[in-house]
PDB file of C-alpha atoms in Angstrom:
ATOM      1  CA  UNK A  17      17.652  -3.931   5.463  1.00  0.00           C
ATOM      2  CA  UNK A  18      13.911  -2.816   6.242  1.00  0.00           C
ATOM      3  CA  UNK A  19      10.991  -5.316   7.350  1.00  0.00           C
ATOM      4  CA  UNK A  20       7.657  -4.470   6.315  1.00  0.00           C
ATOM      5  CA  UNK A  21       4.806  -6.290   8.703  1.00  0.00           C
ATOM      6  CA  UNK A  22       1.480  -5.886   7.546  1.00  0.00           C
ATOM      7  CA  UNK A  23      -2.089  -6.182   9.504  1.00  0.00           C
ATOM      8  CA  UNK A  24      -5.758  -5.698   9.334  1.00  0.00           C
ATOM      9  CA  UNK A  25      -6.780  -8.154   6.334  1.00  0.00           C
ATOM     10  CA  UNK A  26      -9.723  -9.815   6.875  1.00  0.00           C
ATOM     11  CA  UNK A  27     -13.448 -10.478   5.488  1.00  0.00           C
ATOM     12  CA  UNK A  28     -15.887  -8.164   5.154  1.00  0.00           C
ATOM     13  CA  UNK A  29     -19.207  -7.811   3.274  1.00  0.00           C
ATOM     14  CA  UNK A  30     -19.504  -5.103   0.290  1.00  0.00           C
ATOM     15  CA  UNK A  31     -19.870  -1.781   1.657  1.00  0.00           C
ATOM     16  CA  UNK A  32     -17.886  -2.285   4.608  1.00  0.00           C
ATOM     17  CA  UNK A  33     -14.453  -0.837   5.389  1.00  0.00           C
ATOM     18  CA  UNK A  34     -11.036  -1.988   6.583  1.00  0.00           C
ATOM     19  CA  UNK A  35      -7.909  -0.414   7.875  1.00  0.00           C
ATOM     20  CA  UNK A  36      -4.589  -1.797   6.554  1.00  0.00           C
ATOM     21  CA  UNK A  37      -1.466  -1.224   8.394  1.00  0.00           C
ATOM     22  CA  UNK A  38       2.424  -1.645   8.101  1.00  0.00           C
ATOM     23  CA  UNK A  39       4.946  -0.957  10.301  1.00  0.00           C
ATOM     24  CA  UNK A  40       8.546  -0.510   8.721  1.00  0.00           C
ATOM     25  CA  UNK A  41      11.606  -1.623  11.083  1.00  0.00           C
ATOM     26  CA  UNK A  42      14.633  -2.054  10.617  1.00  0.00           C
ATOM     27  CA  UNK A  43      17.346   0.085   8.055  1.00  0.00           C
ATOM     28  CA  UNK A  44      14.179   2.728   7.960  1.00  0.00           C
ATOM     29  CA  UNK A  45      16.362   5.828   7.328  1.00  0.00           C
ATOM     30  CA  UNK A  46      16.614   5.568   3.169  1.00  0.00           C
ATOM     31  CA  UNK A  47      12.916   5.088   3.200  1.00  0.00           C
ATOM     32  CA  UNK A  48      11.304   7.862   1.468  1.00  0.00           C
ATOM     33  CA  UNK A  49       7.959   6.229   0.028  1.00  0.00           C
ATOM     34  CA  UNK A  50       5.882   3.647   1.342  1.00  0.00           C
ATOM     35  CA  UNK A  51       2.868   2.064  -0.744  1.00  0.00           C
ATOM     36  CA  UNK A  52       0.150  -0.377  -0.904  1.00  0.00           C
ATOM     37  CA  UNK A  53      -0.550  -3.045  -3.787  1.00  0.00           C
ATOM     38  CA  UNK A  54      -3.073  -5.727  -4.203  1.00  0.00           C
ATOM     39  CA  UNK A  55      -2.804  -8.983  -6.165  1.00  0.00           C
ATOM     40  CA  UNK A  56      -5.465 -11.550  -6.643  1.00  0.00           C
ATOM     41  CA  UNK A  57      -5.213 -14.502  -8.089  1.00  0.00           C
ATOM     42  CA  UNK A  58      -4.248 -15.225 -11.663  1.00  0.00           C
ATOM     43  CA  UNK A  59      -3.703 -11.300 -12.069  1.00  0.00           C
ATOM     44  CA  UNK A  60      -0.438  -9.076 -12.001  1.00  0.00           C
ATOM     45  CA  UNK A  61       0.243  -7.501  -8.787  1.00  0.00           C
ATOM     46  CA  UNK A  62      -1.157  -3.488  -9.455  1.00  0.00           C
ATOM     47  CA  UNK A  63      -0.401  -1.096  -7.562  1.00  0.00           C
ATOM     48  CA  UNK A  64      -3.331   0.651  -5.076  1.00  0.00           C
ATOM     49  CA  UNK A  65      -1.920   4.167  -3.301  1.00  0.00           C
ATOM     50  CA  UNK A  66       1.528   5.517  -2.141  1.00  0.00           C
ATOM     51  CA  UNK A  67       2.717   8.109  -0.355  1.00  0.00           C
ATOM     52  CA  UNK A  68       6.073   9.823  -0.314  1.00  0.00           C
ATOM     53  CA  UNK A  69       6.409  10.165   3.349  1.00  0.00           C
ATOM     54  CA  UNK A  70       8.874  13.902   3.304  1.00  0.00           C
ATOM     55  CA  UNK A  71       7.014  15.559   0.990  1.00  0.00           C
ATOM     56  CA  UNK A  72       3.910  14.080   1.782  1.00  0.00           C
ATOM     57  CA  UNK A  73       2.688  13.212  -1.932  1.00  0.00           C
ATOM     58  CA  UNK A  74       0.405  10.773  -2.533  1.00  0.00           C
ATOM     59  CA  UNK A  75      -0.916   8.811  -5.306  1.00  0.00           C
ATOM     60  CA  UNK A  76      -3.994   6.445  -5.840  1.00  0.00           C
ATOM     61  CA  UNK A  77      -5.275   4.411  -8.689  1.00  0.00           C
ATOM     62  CA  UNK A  78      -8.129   4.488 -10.186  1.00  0.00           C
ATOM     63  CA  UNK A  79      -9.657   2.107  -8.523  1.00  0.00           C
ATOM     64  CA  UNK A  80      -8.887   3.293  -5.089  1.00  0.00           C
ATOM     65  CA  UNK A  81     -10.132   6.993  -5.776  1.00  0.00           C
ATOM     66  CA  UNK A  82     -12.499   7.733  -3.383  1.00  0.00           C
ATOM     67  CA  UNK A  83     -13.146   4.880  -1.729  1.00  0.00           C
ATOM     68  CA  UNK A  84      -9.413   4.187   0.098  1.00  0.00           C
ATOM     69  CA  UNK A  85      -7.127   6.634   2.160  1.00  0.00           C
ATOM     70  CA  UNK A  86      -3.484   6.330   3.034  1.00  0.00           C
ATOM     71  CA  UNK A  87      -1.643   8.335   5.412  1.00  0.00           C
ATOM     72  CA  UNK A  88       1.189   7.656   7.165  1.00  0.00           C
ATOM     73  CA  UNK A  89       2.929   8.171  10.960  1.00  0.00           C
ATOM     74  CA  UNK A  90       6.269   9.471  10.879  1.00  0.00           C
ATOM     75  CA  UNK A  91       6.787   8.469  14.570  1.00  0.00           C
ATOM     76  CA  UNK A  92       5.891   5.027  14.341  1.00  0.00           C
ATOM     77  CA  UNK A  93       7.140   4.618  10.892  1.00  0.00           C
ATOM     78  CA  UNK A  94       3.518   2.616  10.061  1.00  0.00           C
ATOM     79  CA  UNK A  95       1.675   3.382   7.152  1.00  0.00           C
ATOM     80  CA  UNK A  96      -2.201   3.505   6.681  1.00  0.00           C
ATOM     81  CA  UNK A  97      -4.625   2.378   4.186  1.00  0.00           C
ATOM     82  CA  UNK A  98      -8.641   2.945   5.136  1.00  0.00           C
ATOM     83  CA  UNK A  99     -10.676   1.184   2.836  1.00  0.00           C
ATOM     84  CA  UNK A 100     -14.229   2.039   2.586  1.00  0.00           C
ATOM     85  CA  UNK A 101     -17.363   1.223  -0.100  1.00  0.00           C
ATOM     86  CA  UNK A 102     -15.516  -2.504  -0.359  1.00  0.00           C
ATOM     87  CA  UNK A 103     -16.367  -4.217  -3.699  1.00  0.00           C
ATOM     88  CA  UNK A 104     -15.822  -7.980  -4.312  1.00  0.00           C
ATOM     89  CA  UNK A 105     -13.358  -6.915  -7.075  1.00  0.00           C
ATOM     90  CA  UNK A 106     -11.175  -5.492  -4.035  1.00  0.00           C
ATOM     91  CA  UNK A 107     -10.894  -8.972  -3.120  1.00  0.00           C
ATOM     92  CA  UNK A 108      -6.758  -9.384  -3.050  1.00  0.00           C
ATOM     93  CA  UNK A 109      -3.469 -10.131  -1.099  1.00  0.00           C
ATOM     94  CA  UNK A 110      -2.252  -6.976  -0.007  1.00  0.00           C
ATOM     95  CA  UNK A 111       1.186  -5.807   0.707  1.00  0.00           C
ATOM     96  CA  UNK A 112       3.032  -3.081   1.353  1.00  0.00           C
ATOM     97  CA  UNK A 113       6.228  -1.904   0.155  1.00  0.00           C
ATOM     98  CA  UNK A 114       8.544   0.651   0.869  1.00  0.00           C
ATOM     99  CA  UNK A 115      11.665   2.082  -0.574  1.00  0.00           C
ATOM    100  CA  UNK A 116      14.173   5.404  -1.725  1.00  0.00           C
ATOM    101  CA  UNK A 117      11.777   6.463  -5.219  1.00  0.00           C
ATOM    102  CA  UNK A 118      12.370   8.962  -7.312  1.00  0.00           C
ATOM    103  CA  UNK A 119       9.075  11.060  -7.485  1.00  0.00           C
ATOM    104  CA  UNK A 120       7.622  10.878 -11.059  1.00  0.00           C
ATOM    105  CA  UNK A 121       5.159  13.677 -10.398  1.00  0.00           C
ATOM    106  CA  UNK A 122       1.783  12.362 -10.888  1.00  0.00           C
ATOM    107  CA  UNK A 123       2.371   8.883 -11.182  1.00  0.00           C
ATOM    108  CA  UNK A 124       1.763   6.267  -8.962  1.00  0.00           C
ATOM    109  CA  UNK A 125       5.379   4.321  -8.166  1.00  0.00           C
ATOM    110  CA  UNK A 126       5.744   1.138 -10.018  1.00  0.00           C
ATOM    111  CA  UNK A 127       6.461  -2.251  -8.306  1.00  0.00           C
ATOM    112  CA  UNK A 128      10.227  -2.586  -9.483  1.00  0.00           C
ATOM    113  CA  UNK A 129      10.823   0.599  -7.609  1.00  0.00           C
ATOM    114  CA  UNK A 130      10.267  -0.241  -4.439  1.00  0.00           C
ATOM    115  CA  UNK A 131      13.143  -1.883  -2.675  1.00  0.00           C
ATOM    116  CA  UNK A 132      11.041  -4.015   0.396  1.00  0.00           C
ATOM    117  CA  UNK A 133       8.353  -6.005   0.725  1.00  0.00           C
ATOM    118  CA  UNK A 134       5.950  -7.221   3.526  1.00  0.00           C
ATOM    119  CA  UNK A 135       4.179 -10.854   3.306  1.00  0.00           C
ATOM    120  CA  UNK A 136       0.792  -9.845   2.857  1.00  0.00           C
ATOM    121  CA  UNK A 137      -2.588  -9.781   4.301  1.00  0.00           C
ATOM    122  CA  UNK A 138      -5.727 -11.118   2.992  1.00  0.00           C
ATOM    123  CA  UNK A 139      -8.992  -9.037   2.190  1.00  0.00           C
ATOM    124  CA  UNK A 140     -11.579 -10.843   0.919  1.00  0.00           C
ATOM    125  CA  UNK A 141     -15.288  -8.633  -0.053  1.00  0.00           C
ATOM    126  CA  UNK A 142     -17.992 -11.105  -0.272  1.00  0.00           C
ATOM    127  CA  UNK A 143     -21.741  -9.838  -2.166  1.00  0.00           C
TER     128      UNK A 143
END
């Protein structure tokens, strides 16, 4: 199996930026995307940006157009998510997730497609 360890939650005030980061370990070798989601209380657990770390595709939501980043470093296996222009609605637990997808061109992966899961880190926007 993979582990997933996420860092870089924290508070910020609207308008200021974080940097997510997760840093796969582990049975990394069937791992061919690597994503970010968000969940925040009382809500479903959506999806944010992922990237397919051979090809290099990457996907955002809506909500993330723009504003948030991911990349990814092959030699450390850790992947990236820059979030700028925070909004209280970005307010969330955040976790990664990684896993061997199937690239549905043009759509970001879902959350049953992803095989592992870090623990989460906390951002929290305040106005």
């Amino acid at each position: 199996r993979a582990q997933l360890v996420e860092s870089g939650g924290g508070s910020v005030q609207a308008g200021g930026s974080l940097r997510l980061s997760c840093t796969a370990s582990g049975y990394t070798y069937s791992i061919n995307c690597m994503g970010w989601f968000r969940q925040a209380p009382g809500t479903e657990r959506e999806g944010v940006a992922a990237i397919y770390t051979g090809g290099g595709s990457i996907y955002y939501a809506d909500s993330a157009k723009g504003r948030f980043t991911i990349s990814h470093d092959k030699a450390t296996n850790t992947v990236y998510l820059q979030m700028n222009v925070l909004k209280p609605e970005d307010t969330a637990m955040y976790y990664c997730a990684a896993g061997d997808l199937m690239e549905d061109l043009g759509k970001l992966p879902r959350k049953y497609e992803y095989n592992y899961w870090g623990q989460g880190t906390q951002v929290t926007v305040s106005s």
